mmCIF file of C-alpha atoms and ligand atoms in Angstrom:
data_model
loop_
_atom_site.group_PDB
_atom_site.id
_atom_site.type_symbol
_atom_site.label_atom_id
_atom_site.label_comp_id
_atom_site.label_asym_id
_atom_site.label_seq_id
_atom_site.Cartn_x
_atom_site.Cartn_y
_atom_site.Cartn_z
ATOM 1 C CA MET A 50 -56.849 65.581 59.547
ATOM 2 C CA SER A 51 -55.659 62.743 61.703
ATOM 3 C CA LEU A 52 -55.849 59.254 60.358
ATOM 4 C CA PRO A 53 -56.998 56.271 62.364
ATOM 5 C CA THR A 54 -54.026 54.667 64.042
ATOM 6 C CA VAL A 55 -54.148 50.936 64.021
ATOM 7 C CA ALA A 56 -50.638 50.679 62.727
ATOM 8 C CA ALA A 57 -49.145 49.229 65.877
ATOM 9 C CA LYS A 58 -50.207 45.906 64.432
ATOM 10 C CA PRO A 59 -49.083 45.712 60.814
ATOM 11 C CA ALA A 60 -51.595 44.574 58.304
ATOM 12 C CA ALA A 61 -51.815 41.152 56.690
ATOM 13 C CA PRO A 62 -49.900 40.300 53.528
ATOM 14 C CA ARG A 63 -51.891 40.775 50.446
ATOM 15 C CA ILE A 64 -50.300 39.404 47.386
ATOM 16 C CA ASN A 65 -51.764 37.444 44.593
ATOM 17 C CA PRO A 66 -50.649 33.903 43.748
ATOM 18 C CA LEU A 67 -48.434 35.000 40.889
ATOM 19 C CA GLN A 68 -46.609 37.438 43.109
ATOM 20 C CA ARG A 69 -46.058 34.775 45.722
ATOM 21 C CA ILE A 70 -44.627 32.348 43.156
ATOM 22 C CA TRP A 71 -42.424 35.070 41.859
ATOM 23 C CA LEU A 72 -41.145 35.955 45.342
ATOM 24 C CA ARG A 73 -40.358 32.321 45.944
ATOM 25 C CA GLU A 74 -38.530 32.050 42.641
ATOM 26 C CA ILE A 75 -36.270 35.012 43.458
ATOM 27 C CA GLY A 76 -35.717 33.744 47.015
ATOM 28 C CA MET A 77 -37.464 36.623 48.762
ATOM 29 C CA GLU A 78 -40.589 34.957 49.962
ATOM 30 C CA ARG A 79 -39.338 34.584 53.540
ATOM 31 C CA LEU A 80 -38.417 38.239 53.681
ATOM 32 C CA TRP A 81 -41.694 39.427 52.374
ATOM 33 C CA MET A 82 -44.015 36.840 53.771
ATOM 34 C CA ARG A 83 -43.198 36.116 57.387
ATOM 35 C CA PRO A 84 -45.843 33.532 58.211
ATOM 36 C CA ALA A 85 -48.736 34.692 60.314
ATOM 37 C CA PRO A 86 -49.707 32.723 63.452
ATOM 38 C CA ALA A 87 -52.044 29.873 62.745
ATOM 39 C CA ALA A 88 -55.097 31.744 63.907
ATOM 40 C CA ALA A 89 -54.363 34.857 61.949
ATOM 41 C CA ARG A 90 -56.203 35.587 58.803
ATOM 42 C CA PRO A 91 -54.745 38.014 56.352
ATOM 43 C CA VAL A 92 -56.684 41.230 56.380
ATOM 44 C CA VAL A 93 -56.385 44.496 54.665
ATOM 45 C CA VAL A 94 -57.062 47.711 56.465
ATOM 46 C CA PRO A 95 -59.174 49.654 54.052
ATOM 47 C CA GLN A 96 -58.061 53.164 54.915
ATOM 48 C CA ALA A 97 -54.647 54.590 54.321
ATOM 49 C CA PRO A 98 -51.793 54.228 56.504
ATOM 50 C CA VAL A 99 -52.953 51.752 58.994
ATOM 51 C CA SER A 100 -49.929 49.624 58.351
ATOM 52 C CA LYS A 101 -46.314 50.027 57.420
ATOM 53 C CA PRO A 102 -45.911 50.286 53.697
ATOM 54 C CA VAL A 103 -42.711 48.657 52.578
ATOM 55 C CA SER A 104 -40.707 50.301 49.906
ATOM 56 C CA VAL A 105 -40.091 47.963 47.004
ATOM 57 C CA PRO A 106 -38.071 47.983 43.846
ATOM 58 C CA ASP A 107 -39.783 49.708 40.957
ATOM 59 C CA ALA A 108 -40.803 46.592 39.191
ATOM 60 C CA MET A 109 -42.148 44.780 42.190
ATOM 61 C CA PRO A 110 -45.750 45.222 43.320
ATOM 62 C CA ALA A 111 -46.121 46.783 46.779
ATOM 63 C CA VAL A 112 -47.034 44.382 49.558
ATOM 64 C CA VAL A 113 -47.852 44.952 53.182
ATOM 65 C CA VAL A 114 -46.102 43.057 55.954
ATOM 66 C CA GLN A 115 -48.243 41.476 58.630
ATOM 67 C CA ASP A 116 -46.617 41.005 62.034
ATOM 68 C CA THR A 117 -49.445 39.723 64.144
ATOM 69 C CA ALA A 118 -53.164 39.161 63.913
ATOM 70 C CA PRO A 119 -54.845 42.388 62.955
ATOM 71 C CA LEU A 120 -58.147 43.792 64.050
ATOM 72 C CA PRO A 121 -60.996 41.973 62.475
ATOM 73 C CA VAL A 122 -61.935 43.893 59.425
ATOM 74 C CA ALA A 123 -63.610 43.068 56.195
ATOM 75 C CA PRO A 124 -62.548 39.801 54.580
ATOM 76 C CA ALA A 125 -59.880 40.089 51.997
ATOM 77 C CA PRO A 126 -61.123 40.528 48.483
ATOM 78 C CA ALA A 127 -60.381 37.793 46.025
ATOM 79 C CA PRO A 128 -56.891 38.105 44.546
ATOM 80 C CA ALA A 129 -56.758 40.035 41.324
ATOM 81 C CA ALA A 130 -56.784 37.868 38.229
ATOM 82 C CA PRO A 131 -53.171 37.400 37.127
ATOM 83 C CA PRO A 132 -52.147 38.247 33.613
ATOM 84 C CA THR A 133 -52.338 35.249 31.344
ATOM 85 C CA VAL A 134 -49.428 33.994 29.303
ATOM 86 C CA ALA A 135 -50.006 32.252 26.022
ATOM 87 C CA GLY A 136 -49.594 28.519 26.471
ATOM 88 C CA ALA A 137 -49.471 28.683 30.277
ATOM 89 C CA VAL A 138 -51.942 26.831 32.465
ATOM 90 C CA PRO A 139 -54.323 29.482 33.797
ATOM 91 C CA VAL A 140 -53.350 30.280 37.370
ATOM 92 C CA ALA A 141 -56.983 30.099 38.471
ATOM 93 C CA GLU A 142 -57.109 26.419 37.603
ATOM 94 C CA THR A 143 -53.875 25.492 39.351
ATOM 95 C CA ALA A 144 -54.966 27.555 42.338
ATOM 96 C CA VAL A 145 -58.123 25.514 42.737
ATOM 97 C CA ALA A 146 -56.231 22.288 42.459
ATOM 98 C CA SER A 147 -53.572 23.388 44.916
ATOM 99 C CA ARG A 148 -56.090 24.575 47.484
ATOM 100 C CA ARG A 149 -57.429 21.064 47.484
ATOM 101 C CA ALA A 150 -53.977 19.609 47.911
ATOM 102 C CA ASN A 151 -52.391 21.867 50.481
ATOM 103 C CA GLY A 152 -55.119 24.028 51.897
ATOM 104 C CA ARG A 153 -53.315 27.194 50.847
ATOM 105 C CA PRO A 154 -54.751 29.208 48.051
ATOM 106 C CA GLY A 155 -53.083 29.981 44.823
ATOM 107 C CA ILE A 156 -49.815 28.097 44.774
ATOM 108 C CA PRO A 157 -49.616 24.671 43.203
ATOM 109 C CA ALA A 158 -48.364 22.040 45.632
ATOM 110 C CA SER A 159 -45.666 21.096 43.152
ATOM 111 C CA ILE A 160 -44.176 24.552 43.560
ATOM 112 C CA LEU A 161 -44.882 25.030 47.249
ATOM 113 C CA ASN A 162 -43.162 21.813 48.269
ATOM 114 C CA ARG A 163 -40.269 22.232 45.950
ATOM 115 C CA THR A 164 -36.828 22.473 47.491
ATOM 116 C CA GLY A 165 -34.528 22.682 44.462
ATOM 117 C CA PRO A 166 -34.595 24.530 41.161
ATOM 118 C CA PRO A 167 -37.545 24.033 38.814
ATOM 119 C CA PRO A 168 -37.516 20.553 37.308
ATOM 120 C CA ARG A 169 -36.237 20.267 33.775
ATOM 121 C CA PRO A 170 -38.559 18.754 31.197
ATOM 122 C CA GLU A 171 -37.814 15.143 30.365
ATOM 123 C CA PRO A 172 -35.646 14.985 27.228
ATOM 124 C CA LYS A 173 -37.765 13.939 24.277
ATOM 125 C CA ALA A 174 -36.886 10.539 22.957
ATOM 126 C CA ALA A 175 -35.294 10.968 19.516
ATOM 127 C CA GLU A 176 -38.004 9.883 17.118
ATOM 128 C CA ASP A 177 -35.777 9.708 14.129
ATOM 129 C CA ASP A 178 -32.890 7.707 15.584
ATOM 130 C CA VAL A 179 -31.685 5.757 12.583
ATOM 131 C CA VAL A 180 -30.440 2.248 13.025
ATOM 132 C CA GLU A 181 -27.370 2.008 10.817
ATOM 133 C CA ALA A 182 -26.590 -1.076 8.835
ATOM 134 C CA PRO A 183 -23.291 -2.652 9.873
ATOM 135 C CA ARG A 184 -20.383 -1.230 7.884
ATOM 136 C CA ILE A 185 -18.269 -3.499 5.764
ATOM 137 C CA PRO A 186 -14.610 -2.381 5.776
ATOM 138 C CA VAL A 187 -13.558 -0.925 2.414
ATOM 139 C CA ALA A 188 -10.746 -3.451 2.014
ATOM 140 C CA GLU A 189 -13.299 -6.255 2.329
ATOM 141 C CA ALA A 190 -15.925 -4.647 0.099
ATOM 142 C CA VAL A 191 -13.582 -3.998 -2.838
ATOM 143 C CA LYS A 192 -12.138 -7.511 -2.991
ATOM 144 C CA ASN A 193 -14.358 -8.941 -5.703
ATOM 145 C CA ALA A 194 -15.609 -5.717 -7.274
ATOM 146 C CA ASN A 195 -15.171 -5.123 -11.021
ATOM 147 C CA LEU A 196 -14.382 -1.605 -12.214
ATOM 148 C CA ASP A 197 -18.039 -0.515 -12.458
ATOM 149 C CA GLU A 198 -18.867 -1.903 -9.036
ATOM 150 C CA LEU A 199 -15.762 -0.252 -7.615
ATOM 151 C CA ARG A 200 -16.850 3.083 -9.066
ATOM 152 C CA GLU A 201 -20.252 2.695 -7.405
ATOM 153 C CA GLN A 202 -18.599 1.905 -4.093
ATOM 154 C CA VAL A 203 -16.409 5.003 -4.311
ATOM 155 C CA VAL A 204 -19.348 7.237 -5.207
ATOM 156 C CA ALA A 205 -21.296 5.955 -2.184
ATOM 157 C CA CYS A 206 -18.302 5.772 0.170
ATOM 158 C CA THR A 207 -18.636 7.119 3.733
ATOM 159 C CA ALA A 208 -15.527 5.478 5.145
ATOM 160 C CA CYS A 209 -14.004 8.754 6.339
ATOM 161 C CA GLY A 210 -15.134 12.280 7.148
ATOM 162 C CA LEU A 211 -14.317 13.657 3.692
ATOM 163 C CA CYS A 212 -17.662 12.404 2.379
ATOM 164 C CA ASP A 213 -19.379 15.116 4.459
ATOM 165 C CA GLY A 214 -17.946 17.980 2.440
ATOM 166 C CA ARG A 215 -17.750 16.531 -1.046
ATOM 167 C CA ARG A 216 -19.871 17.346 -4.066
ATOM 168 C CA HIS A 217 -18.524 14.387 -5.984
ATOM 169 C CA ALA A 218 -16.268 11.509 -5.143
ATOM 170 C CA VAL A 219 -13.757 11.343 -7.991
ATOM 171 C CA PHE A 220 -13.190 7.761 -9.029
ATOM 172 C CA GLY A 221 -10.942 8.362 -12.025
ATOM 173 C CA GLN A 222 -11.201 8.741 -15.760
ATOM 174 C CA GLY A 223 -9.504 7.443 -18.846
ATOM 175 C CA ALA A 224 -8.856 4.570 -21.148
ATOM 176 C CA THR A 225 -9.777 1.014 -20.161
ATOM 177 C CA PRO A 226 -7.824 -1.064 -20.843
ATOM 178 C CA THR A 227 -5.056 1.365 -20.117
ATOM 179 C CA ARG A 228 -1.329 1.548 -20.696
ATOM 180 C CA TRP A 229 -0.398 4.044 -18.014
ATOM 181 C CA LEU A 230 -1.994 4.763 -14.697
ATOM 182 C CA VAL A 231 -1.400 8.342 -13.555
ATOM 183 C CA VAL A 232 -1.870 8.873 -9.814
ATOM 184 C CA GLY A 233 -2.282 12.304 -8.252
ATOM 185 C CA GLU A 234 -2.995 13.375 -4.700
ATOM 186 C CA ALA A 235 -6.683 14.266 -4.265
ATOM 187 C CA PRO A 236 -9.432 16.154 -6.095
ATOM 188 C CA GLY A 237 -9.271 19.936 -5.967
ATOM 189 C CA GLU A 238 -12.202 22.304 -6.204
ATOM 190 C CA GLN A 239 -12.847 21.860 -9.924
ATOM 191 C CA GLU A 240 -12.514 18.090 -9.708
ATOM 192 C CA ASP A 241 -14.934 18.015 -6.776
ATOM 193 C CA ARG A 242 -17.419 20.075 -8.813
ATOM 194 C CA GLN A 243 -17.162 18.032 -11.996
ATOM 195 C CA GLY A 244 -16.447 14.576 -10.608
ATOM 196 C CA HIS A 245 -13.404 14.017 -12.871
ATOM 197 C CA PRO A 246 -9.680 14.039 -12.059
ATOM 198 C CA PHE A 247 -7.300 16.785 -13.178
ATOM 199 C CA VAL A 248 -9.781 19.098 -14.889
ATOM 200 C CA GLY A 249 -8.454 22.422 -13.568
ATOM 201 C CA ARG A 250 -5.265 24.230 -14.607
ATOM 202 C CA SER A 251 -3.137 21.343 -13.324
ATOM 203 C CA GLY A 252 -5.154 19.027 -15.543
ATOM 204 C CA GLN A 253 -4.525 21.135 -18.642
ATOM 205 C CA LEU A 254 -0.797 21.018 -17.978
ATOM 206 C CA LEU A 255 -0.947 17.259 -17.367
ATOM 207 C CA ASP A 256 -2.765 16.727 -20.682
ATOM 208 C CA ALA A 257 -0.100 18.807 -22.452
ATOM 209 C CA MET A 258 2.721 16.819 -20.815
ATOM 210 C CA LEU A 259 1.102 13.515 -21.801
ATOM 211 C CA ALA A 260 0.528 14.760 -25.342
ATOM 212 C CA ALA A 261 4.247 15.587 -25.558
ATOM 213 C CA VAL A 262 5.017 11.857 -25.246
ATOM 214 C CA GLY A 263 2.137 10.815 -27.496
ATOM 215 C CA MET A 264 -0.311 9.792 -24.749
ATOM 216 C CA SER A 265 -3.842 10.889 -23.974
ATOM 217 C CA ARG A 266 -6.451 10.160 -21.332
ATOM 218 C CA GLU A 267 -8.885 9.185 -24.075
ATOM 219 C CA THR A 268 -6.803 6.366 -25.513
ATOM 220 C CA ASP A 269 -3.825 5.386 -23.335
ATOM 221 C CA VAL A 270 -3.965 6.673 -19.792
ATOM 222 C CA PHE A 271 -6.264 6.254 -16.798
ATOM 223 C CA ILE A 272 -6.006 9.092 -14.281
ATOM 224 C CA THR A 273 -6.945 8.818 -10.611
ATOM 225 C CA ASN A 274 -5.867 10.001 -7.152
ATOM 226 C CA VAL A 275 -4.787 8.429 -3.879
ATOM 227 C CA ILE A 276 -7.730 10.155 -2.162
ATOM 228 C CA LYS A 277 -11.083 10.124 -3.939
ATOM 229 C CA CYS A 278 -12.798 13.014 -2.109
ATOM 230 C CA ARG A 279 -11.603 16.592 -1.811
ATOM 231 C CA PRO A 280 -10.069 17.497 1.544
ATOM 232 C CA PRO A 281 -11.558 20.783 2.772
ATOM 233 C CA GLY A 282 -9.540 23.776 1.589
ATOM 234 C CA ASN A 283 -7.220 21.353 -0.266
ATOM 235 C CA ARG A 284 -5.433 20.532 2.979
ATOM 236 C CA ASN A 285 -3.141 17.504 3.122
ATOM 237 C CA PRO A 286 -5.052 14.253 3.575
ATOM 238 C CA LYS A 287 -4.897 12.777 7.072
ATOM 239 C CA PRO A 288 -3.414 9.321 7.718
ATOM 240 C CA GLU A 289 -6.840 7.882 8.558
ATOM 241 C CA GLU A 290 -8.247 9.240 5.283
ATOM 242 C CA ILE A 291 -5.388 7.659 3.344
ATOM 243 C CA ALA A 292 -5.903 4.382 5.173
ATOM 244 C CA ALA A 293 -9.642 4.426 4.466
ATOM 245 C CA CYS A 294 -9.211 5.272 0.778
ATOM 246 C CA SER A 295 -6.143 3.342 -0.343
ATOM 247 C CA PRO A 296 -7.952 -0.008 -0.853
ATOM 248 C CA TYR A 297 -9.780 1.664 -3.769
ATOM 249 C CA LEU A 298 -6.499 2.605 -5.459
ATOM 250 C CA MET A 299 -5.051 -0.853 -4.871
ATOM 251 C CA ARG A 300 -8.123 -2.453 -6.423
ATOM 252 C CA GLN A 301 -7.935 -0.061 -9.390
ATOM 253 C CA ILE A 302 -4.328 -1.115 -9.961
ATOM 254 C CA ALA A 303 -5.278 -4.786 -9.700
ATOM 255 C CA LEU A 304 -8.130 -4.394 -12.182
ATOM 256 C CA LEU A 305 -6.458 -2.049 -14.699
ATOM 257 C CA LYS A 306 -3.114 -3.856 -14.720
ATOM 258 C CA PRO A 307 -1.271 -0.853 -16.172
ATOM 259 C CA GLU A 308 2.090 -1.256 -17.921
ATOM 260 C CA ARG A 309 3.448 1.439 -15.616
ATOM 261 C CA ILE A 310 2.389 3.952 -13.028
ATOM 262 C CA LEU A 311 3.311 7.637 -13.161
ATOM 263 C CA VAL A 312 3.000 9.123 -9.687
ATOM 264 C CA LEU A 313 2.682 12.887 -9.438
ATOM 265 C CA GLY A 314 3.903 14.770 -6.388
ATOM 266 C CA ARG A 315 5.458 13.955 -3.040
ATOM 267 C CA PHE A 316 2.285 12.907 -1.279
ATOM 268 C CA ALA A 317 1.169 10.348 -3.880
ATOM 269 C CA ALA A 318 4.703 9.001 -4.303
ATOM 270 C CA GLN A 319 5.279 8.556 -0.585
ATOM 271 C CA THR A 320 1.891 6.915 -0.124
ATOM 272 C CA LEU A 321 2.178 4.509 -3.035
ATOM 273 C CA LEU A 322 5.791 3.558 -2.351
ATOM 274 C CA GLY A 323 5.389 3.491 1.421
ATOM 275 C CA THR A 324 8.291 5.829 2.126
ATOM 276 C CA ASP A 325 8.896 9.286 3.501
ATOM 277 C CA ALA A 326 11.792 9.982 1.167
ATOM 278 C CA THR A 327 11.862 13.348 -0.618
ATOM 279 C CA ILE A 328 10.552 13.684 -4.127
ATOM 280 C CA GLY A 329 14.001 14.781 -5.263
ATOM 281 C CA SER A 330 15.416 11.425 -4.203
ATOM 282 C CA LEU A 331 12.492 9.416 -5.612
ATOM 283 C CA ARG A 332 12.381 10.821 -9.141
ATOM 284 C CA GLY A 333 14.839 9.967 -11.906
ATOM 285 C CA ARG A 334 14.702 6.187 -11.377
ATOM 286 C CA VAL A 335 12.278 3.325 -11.749
ATOM 287 C CA HIS A 336 10.623 1.850 -8.671
ATOM 288 C CA SER A 337 8.547 -1.282 -8.501
ATOM 289 C CA LEU A 338 5.129 -1.874 -6.961
ATOM 290 C CA LYS A 339 4.295 -5.439 -5.993
ATOM 291 C CA THR A 340 0.571 -6.142 -6.192
ATOM 292 C CA ASP A 341 -1.372 -8.624 -4.070
ATOM 293 C CA GLU A 342 -1.691 -10.730 -7.201
ATOM 294 C CA GLY A 343 2.087 -11.022 -7.417
ATOM 295 C CA ALA A 344 2.631 -8.659 -10.373
ATOM 296 C CA GLU A 345 5.427 -6.077 -10.329
ATOM 297 C CA ILE A 346 4.533 -2.755 -11.922
ATOM 298 C CA PRO A 347 7.208 -0.139 -12.736
ATOM 299 C CA VAL A 348 6.612 3.202 -11.012
ATOM 300 C CA ILE A 349 8.019 6.561 -12.138
ATOM 301 C CA VAL A 350 7.848 9.557 -9.843
ATOM 302 C CA SER A 351 7.528 13.124 -11.092
ATOM 303 C CA TYR A 352 6.506 16.561 -9.903
ATOM 304 C CA HIS A 353 2.884 17.452 -9.401
ATOM 305 C CA PRO A 354 1.560 19.724 -12.193
ATOM 306 C CA ALA A 355 0.377 22.245 -9.571
ATOM 307 C CA TYR A 356 3.997 22.526 -8.406
ATOM 308 C CA LEU A 357 5.171 22.933 -12.001
ATOM 309 C CA LEU A 358 2.688 25.790 -12.446
ATOM 310 C CA ARG A 359 4.283 27.518 -9.472
ATOM 311 C CA SER A 360 7.842 26.569 -10.432
ATOM 312 C CA PRO A 361 7.996 26.455 -14.256
ATOM 313 C CA SER A 362 11.772 26.009 -14.248
ATOM 314 C CA GLU A 363 11.205 22.440 -12.962
ATOM 315 C CA LYS A 364 9.335 21.510 -16.139
ATOM 316 C CA ALA A 365 12.616 20.405 -17.720
ATOM 317 C CA ARG A 366 13.019 17.750 -15.012
ATOM 318 C CA ALA A 367 9.405 16.673 -15.425
ATOM 319 C CA TRP A 368 10.084 16.265 -19.128
ATOM 320 C CA GLN A 369 12.977 13.893 -18.334
ATOM 321 C CA ASP A 370 10.663 11.882 -16.061
ATOM 322 C CA LEU A 371 8.159 11.501 -18.882
ATOM 323 C CA LYS A 372 10.850 10.400 -21.279
ATOM 324 C CA LEU A 373 12.024 7.856 -18.729
ATOM 325 C CA ALA A 374 8.487 6.523 -18.479
ATOM 326 C CA SER A 375 8.081 6.377 -22.291
ATOM 327 C CA ARG A 376 11.392 4.614 -22.881
ATOM 328 C CA MET A 377 10.250 1.688 -20.871
ATOM 329 C CA VAL A 378 7.521 0.656 -23.287
HETATM 330 N N1 URA B 494 -4.615 17.625 -8.066
HETATM 331 C C1 URA B 494 -4.606 16.290 -7.867
HETATM 332 O O1 URA B 494 -3.733 15.751 -7.204
HETATM 333 N N2 URA B 494 -5.583 15.575 -8.399
HETATM 334 C C2 URA B 494 -6.545 16.106 -9.127
HETATM 335 O O2 URA B 494 -7.437 15.394 -9.564
HETATM 336 C C3 URA B 494 -6.526 17.488 -9.334
HETATM 337 C C4 URA B 494 -5.553 18.238 -8.796
#
């Protein structure tokens, strides 16, 4: 059977609004939709092959290319209702609005006239932007604090990044008034959990060492650290963390007025004495710390208990350091 041959003039495009938007989005609209002359109306030839079918990728709906005005045939049926997407504006509504605006069915003017990529939504103004109170530098805040107020300041401190990872800021613990001030480096994991200094294995060794010279944290010694919050993974404190935290230690010294200070480990010794000398060269003699109030406090340097746990043969030297400290009473 021979089919009617009207194919010399290809048929009109027949795509629904969604398809047209899609073609535009993937940059193929010009290929698929060569515009018809002004007078032409898109028409569909009802019988089979009266026009050139265009092969299309699997996922793309077949369309028919219109070259010139076709024979007058039946008016095109209304475009098929597009699938709806939850939350999307129904295409039918935008189509009506756009027909009013641009005389072309189906495609919103905002999309038709667009030249660049789809506009991004305006960023939402942050509703919960918090206005921070001005920060008072630690050195200023501690100036007139008594010991209880100082403890509260340490517990609430956000002067450096270490506050982000801490469970507890560790102010210090011990006798007040005190005879000795013992200064370590920074809280470890156990200290961070419990909020007290030297409570892990190092702390047990420290208590035993103090007991050997007749001292205890309950009656004679106050124990604290240069840094009040645990550095993540027990890494060395950074210079800015030391700078932010050291006013607390200086105020503790000013308030406690200890007879002497026992500094444990290289880091604490170098920080307190303001030197980068080795611990080997710092221990075995008495240093002096001048306070802002004009007092001079004797300082004895010894090994950190954590080091002594790793190197027990050094305990003999630590014992000499303790005896040096005790002799000076
Ligand atoms: N190491 C320190 O330096 N300080 C502590 O409080 C505990 C371990």
